[in-house]
Amino acid sequence: MPAPCGAGSGIDGRHTMQILIVEDDVRLARALAHILEENGYGTDVVHNGADGLAYAESGIYDVVILDVMLPKMDGFTVVTELRRKNVGTPVLLLTARDAVPDKITGLDSGADDYMTKPFSPAELLAHLRALTRRQGEVIFEKLDAGDLSLNLESYDLTCGQKTIHLSFKEFSLAKVLMSNAGQVVSKELLIERVWGVESSAEDNNVEAYVSFLRKKMRFLGSQACIETIRKAGYRFAADGAAA
């Protein structure tokens, strides 16, 4: 899977909303990313539906901005597949079509909102504010996996009655692994998600932060663990299989 064309990051330890842009018009995608980054959002950009689905499945994004007409897989199919796989990330559809049947198809596929091109930056930001307010209240206040609960606002990790605060990178690492519980996540993907695609981070950076996170999980008394999968990456095991 090719690397996306940008990466969000935390600012002063505060949570930055992460937006995935799936748009095959490269100039428009760059313009959208610029608008969003200027307004404090983190962005990743991919240019076809297959990559959009693969990235959105990670569950780490706060909103997906998704064009309808895409190569490899159209936007309607991407949304349908996300919902079939129980990925609840809010989806904002972009379409050059203004026919009512297309809007109905998009919403019936599982999209949360839609915008018809062309649109103003102010309109885009208003739609995103509405979607992120909705998700903050209902969908992604916390992430649960096994006996652990990760607070997506405060960066606190909780097990039973014990809670510990995570650094931004520990939080980002935990979010990716817990979002993909039971699945192998490669070191390459962790570097992209936690440090960013422009980063010079290497495998030993990932290993160090996995070690930090494991120590905090042990401090909490969690039965879950982060397994090392030789030559493949890491897997969050909710049932506490041997690391």
Short mmCIF file of C-alpha atoms in Angstrom, two decimals:
data_model
loop_
_atom_site.label_atom_id
_atom_site.label_comp_id
_atom_site.label_asym_id
_atom_site.label_seq_id
_atom_site.Cartn_x
_atom_site.Cartn_y
_atom_site.Cartn_z
CA MET A 1 0.00 0.00 0.00
CA PRO A 2 1.59 3.33 -0.99
CA ALA A 3 2.28 5.95 1.66
CA PRO A 4 -0.24 8.78 1.96
CA CYS A 5 0.73 12.31 0.92
CA GLY A 6 0.74 13.88 4.36
CA ALA A 7 0.42 13.17 8.06
CA GLY A 8 -1.15 14.84 11.03
CA SER A 9 0.57 15.43 14.34
CA GLY A 10 -0.20 16.53 17.85
CA ILE A 11 0.27 20.17 18.86
CA ASP A 12 1.43 20.92 22.43
CA GLY A 13 0.25 17.47 23.50
CA ARG A 14 -3.35 18.12 22.47
CA HIS A 15 -5.38 15.85 20.24
CA THR A 16 -5.37 16.92 16.58
CA MET A 17 -8.37 15.77 14.56
CA GLN A 18 -7.10 13.42 11.86
CA ILE A 19 -8.80 13.58 8.46
CA LEU A 20 -8.36 11.09 5.62
CA ILE A 21 -8.87 12.64 2.17
CA VAL A 22 -9.68 10.19 -0.63
CA GLU A 23 -9.69 12.21 -3.86
CA ASP A 24 -8.25 11.31 -7.28
CA ASP A 25 -7.94 14.94 -8.40
CA VAL A 26 -4.42 15.61 -7.08
CA ARG A 27 -4.73 19.40 -7.18
CA LEU A 28 -8.05 19.37 -5.34
CA ALA A 29 -6.70 16.89 -2.78
CA ARG A 30 -3.74 19.16 -2.08
CA ALA A 31 -6.01 22.17 -1.79
CA LEU A 32 -8.25 20.34 0.68
CA ALA A 33 -5.26 19.24 2.74
CA HIS A 34 -3.93 22.82 2.79
CA ILE A 35 -7.28 24.24 3.94
CA LEU A 36 -7.59 21.65 6.69
CA GLU A 37 -4.02 21.94 7.93
CA GLU A 38 -4.35 25.74 8.03
CA ASN A 39 -7.32 25.21 10.34
CA GLY A 40 -5.58 22.84 12.73
CA TYR A 41 -6.50 19.42 11.31
CA GLY A 42 -4.03 16.65 10.54
CA THR A 43 -4.41 15.05 7.11
CA ASP A 44 -3.50 11.99 5.08
CA VAL A 45 -4.24 11.88 1.34
CA VAL A 46 -4.74 8.92 -0.99
CA HIS A 47 -5.95 8.95 -4.59
CA ASN A 48 -8.03 5.81 -5.20
CA GLY A 49 -10.83 3.94 -3.51
CA ALA A 50 -8.84 0.79 -2.73
CA ASP A 51 -6.19 2.74 -0.80
CA GLY A 52 -8.92 4.83 0.81
CA LEU A 53 -10.61 1.71 2.14
CA ALA A 54 -7.32 0.27 3.39
CA TYR A 55 -6.41 3.43 5.31
CA ALA A 56 -9.91 4.06 6.65
CA GLU A 57 -10.09 0.48 8.00
CA SER A 58 -7.36 1.37 10.50
CA GLY A 59 -9.97 3.26 12.51
CA ILE A 60 -7.56 6.06 13.47
CA TYR A 61 -9.26 8.86 11.53
CA ASP A 62 -11.85 11.23 12.96
CA VAL A 63 -13.50 11.84 9.56
CA VAL A 64 -13.05 10.48 6.02
CA ILE A 65 -13.59 12.94 3.15
CA LEU A 66 -14.44 10.68 0.23
CA ASP A 67 -14.96 11.47 -3.44
CA VAL A 68 -17.65 9.40 -5.17
CA MET A 69 -15.96 8.96 -8.56
CA LEU A 70 -12.67 7.16 -7.83
CA PRO A 71 -10.43 4.68 -9.65
CA LYS A 72 -10.24 1.06 -8.41
CA MET A 73 -13.30 1.41 -6.13
CA ASP A 74 -16.02 4.08 -6.12
CA GLY A 75 -16.96 6.01 -3.00
CA PHE A 76 -20.29 4.24 -2.53
CA THR A 77 -18.51 0.87 -2.42
CA VAL A 78 -15.85 2.19 -0.01
CA VAL A 79 -18.54 3.36 2.45
CA THR A 80 -20.49 0.12 2.12
CA GLU A 81 -17.37 -1.93 2.86
CA LEU A 82 -16.42 0.23 5.85
CA ARG A 83 -19.84 -0.19 7.41
CA ARG A 84 -19.85 -3.92 6.64
CA LYS A 85 -16.60 -4.17 8.59
CA ASN A 86 -18.08 -2.17 11.48
CA VAL A 87 -15.85 0.86 10.94
CA GLY A 88 -17.95 3.73 12.28
CA THR A 89 -15.75 6.67 11.23
CA PRO A 90 -17.94 9.54 9.93
CA VAL A 91 -17.79 9.85 6.12
CA LEU A 92 -18.31 13.08 4.18
CA LEU A 93 -18.98 12.31 0.50
CA LEU A 94 -17.83 14.71 -2.21
CA THR A 95 -19.56 14.56 -5.57
CA ALA A 96 -19.79 16.64 -8.70
CA ARG A 97 -23.27 15.21 -9.18
CA ASP A 98 -26.25 17.04 -7.72
CA ALA A 99 -28.91 14.50 -8.64
CA VAL A 100 -31.05 13.44 -5.69
CA PRO A 101 -30.67 9.67 -6.40
CA ASP A 102 -26.89 9.94 -5.96
CA LYS A 103 -27.29 11.64 -2.60
CA ILE A 104 -29.76 8.97 -1.51
CA THR A 105 -27.40 6.22 -2.66
CA GLY A 106 -24.56 7.74 -0.66
CA LEU A 107 -26.56 8.08 2.54
CA ASP A 108 -28.06 4.62 2.14
CA SER A 109 -24.53 3.22 1.71
CA GLY A 110 -23.65 4.51 5.18
CA ALA A 111 -22.25 8.01 4.55
CA ASP A 112 -22.99 10.59 7.25
CA ASP A 113 -23.07 13.72 5.08
CA TYR A 114 -22.41 14.91 1.53
CA MET A 115 -21.25 18.03 -0.31
CA THR A 116 -21.64 18.86 -3.98
CA LYS A 117 -18.64 20.33 -5.84
CA PRO A 118 -17.77 23.13 -6.07
CA PHE A 119 -17.93 24.25 -2.45
CA SER A 120 -16.32 26.96 -0.36
CA PRO A 121 -13.70 26.35 2.35
CA ALA A 122 -16.15 27.75 4.91
CA GLU A 123 -18.79 25.20 3.87
CA LEU A 124 -16.30 22.35 4.13
CA LEU A 125 -15.19 23.42 7.60
CA ALA A 126 -18.78 23.79 8.79
CA HIS A 127 -19.59 20.23 7.68
CA LEU A 128 -16.47 18.90 9.43
CA ARG A 129 -17.27 20.73 12.65
CA ALA A 130 -20.72 19.15 12.66
CA LEU A 131 -19.32 15.66 12.04
CA THR A 132 -16.54 15.91 14.63
CA ARG A 133 -18.93 17.25 17.26
CA ARG A 134 -21.17 14.27 16.60
CA GLN A 135 -18.34 11.77 16.87
CA GLY A 136 -16.84 13.38 19.94
CA GLU A 137 -20.12 13.02 21.77
CA VAL A 138 -21.12 9.58 20.57
CA ILE A 139 -18.59 7.51 18.72
CA PHE A 140 -14.95 8.06 19.65
CA GLU A 141 -14.82 9.44 23.18
CA LYS A 142 -12.91 6.31 24.13
CA LEU A 143 -11.53 3.18 22.51
CA ASP A 144 -11.98 -0.16 24.28
CA ALA A 145 -9.97 -3.31 23.59
CA GLY A 146 -9.75 -6.21 25.99
CA ASP A 147 -9.70 -4.89 29.55
CA LEU A 148 -8.20 -1.55 28.46
CA SER A 149 -9.94 1.73 27.70
CA LEU A 150 -8.11 4.56 25.90
CA ASN A 151 -9.53 8.06 26.39
CA LEU A 152 -9.12 9.84 23.05
CA GLU A 153 -9.34 13.30 24.57
CA SER A 154 -7.14 13.05 27.67
CA TYR A 155 -4.68 10.34 26.44
CA ASP A 156 -5.37 8.33 29.61
CA LEU A 157 -5.20 4.52 29.52
CA THR A 158 -7.41 2.74 32.05
CA CYS A 159 -7.72 -0.83 33.30
CA GLY A 160 -10.26 -1.41 36.06
CA GLN A 161 -9.72 1.23 38.74
CA LYS A 162 -6.20 2.20 37.62
CA THR A 163 -5.39 4.92 35.08
CA ILE A 164 -2.11 6.16 33.62
CA HIS A 165 -1.42 9.08 31.27
CA LEU A 166 0.30 8.36 27.95
CA SER A 167 2.64 10.61 26.00
CA PHE A 168 1.43 11.63 22.55
CA LYS A 169 3.48 8.94 20.77
CA GLU A 170 2.47 6.26 23.29
CA PHE A 171 -1.15 7.32 22.79
CA SER A 172 -0.83 7.24 18.99
CA LEU A 173 0.78 3.80 19.13
CA ALA A 174 -1.90 2.47 21.49
CA LYS A 175 -4.65 3.89 19.29
CA VAL A 176 -3.40 2.11 16.17
CA LEU A 177 -2.79 -1.21 17.91
CA MET A 178 -6.05 -1.20 19.88
CA SER A 179 -8.03 -0.14 16.78
CA ASN A 180 -6.61 -3.21 15.05
CA ALA A 181 -6.84 -5.64 17.98
CA GLY A 182 -6.05 -9.18 16.90
CA GLN A 183 -4.45 -8.05 13.63
CA VAL A 184 -0.75 -7.77 12.80
CA VAL A 185 0.39 -4.16 12.29
CA SER A 186 3.73 -3.68 10.56
CA LYS A 187 6.51 -1.44 11.91
CA GLU A 188 6.33 0.50 8.64
CA LEU A 189 2.66 1.31 9.17
CA LEU A 190 3.28 2.27 12.81
CA ILE A 191 6.01 4.69 11.73
CA GLU A 192 3.65 6.26 9.18
CA ARG A 193 0.82 6.60 11.70
CA VAL A 194 2.79 7.64 14.80
CA TRP A 195 5.76 9.58 13.43
CA GLY A 196 4.47 10.59 9.98
CA VAL A 197 5.52 9.68 6.44
CA GLU A 198 8.16 12.43 6.32
CA SER A 199 9.78 11.20 9.54
CA SER A 200 13.27 9.70 9.81
CA ALA A 201 12.07 7.35 12.56
CA GLU A 202 13.35 3.77 12.32
CA ASP A 203 12.42 0.34 13.66
CA ASN A 204 14.26 0.94 16.95
CA ASN A 205 12.03 3.96 17.64
CA VAL A 206 8.98 1.71 17.33
CA GLU A 207 10.59 -0.95 19.53
CA ALA A 208 11.36 1.62 22.24
CA TYR A 209 7.81 2.98 22.37
CA VAL A 210 6.28 -0.50 22.31
CA SER A 211 8.46 -1.23 25.35
CA PHE A 212 7.22 1.95 27.09
CA LEU A 213 3.61 1.04 26.35
CA ARG A 214 4.05 -2.54 27.56
CA LYS A 215 5.45 -1.26 30.88
CA LYS A 216 2.43 0.97 31.38
CA MET A 217 0.07 -1.88 30.54
CA ARG A 218 1.84 -4.06 33.14
CA PHE A 219 1.59 -1.23 35.69
CA LEU A 220 -2.17 -1.17 35.11
CA GLY A 221 -2.36 -4.94 35.63
CA SER A 222 -3.88 -5.49 32.20
CA GLN A 223 -4.35 -9.03 30.89
CA ALA A 224 -3.89 -7.74 27.34
CA CYS A 225 -0.48 -7.63 25.73
CA ILE A 226 1.37 -6.48 22.63
CA GLU A 227 2.75 -9.52 20.82
CA THR A 228 5.89 -9.33 18.71
CA ILE A 229 5.29 -11.15 15.42
CA ARG A 230 8.71 -11.99 14.02
CA LYS A 231 9.49 -10.25 10.71
CA ALA A 232 5.90 -8.96 10.53
CA GLY A 233 5.24 -6.41 13.27
CA TYR A 234 3.06 -6.31 16.38
CA ARG A 235 -0.38 -7.52 17.41
CA PHE A 236 -2.54 -6.30 20.27
CA ALA A 237 -3.81 -9.45 21.99
CA ALA A 238 -6.82 -8.70 24.16
CA ASP A 239 -6.75 -12.18 25.70
CA GLY A 240 -3.20 -11.87 27.01
CA ALA A 241 -1.38 -14.33 24.76
CA ALA A 242 2.34 -14.54 25.38
CA ALA A 243 4.32 -11.57 24.02
#
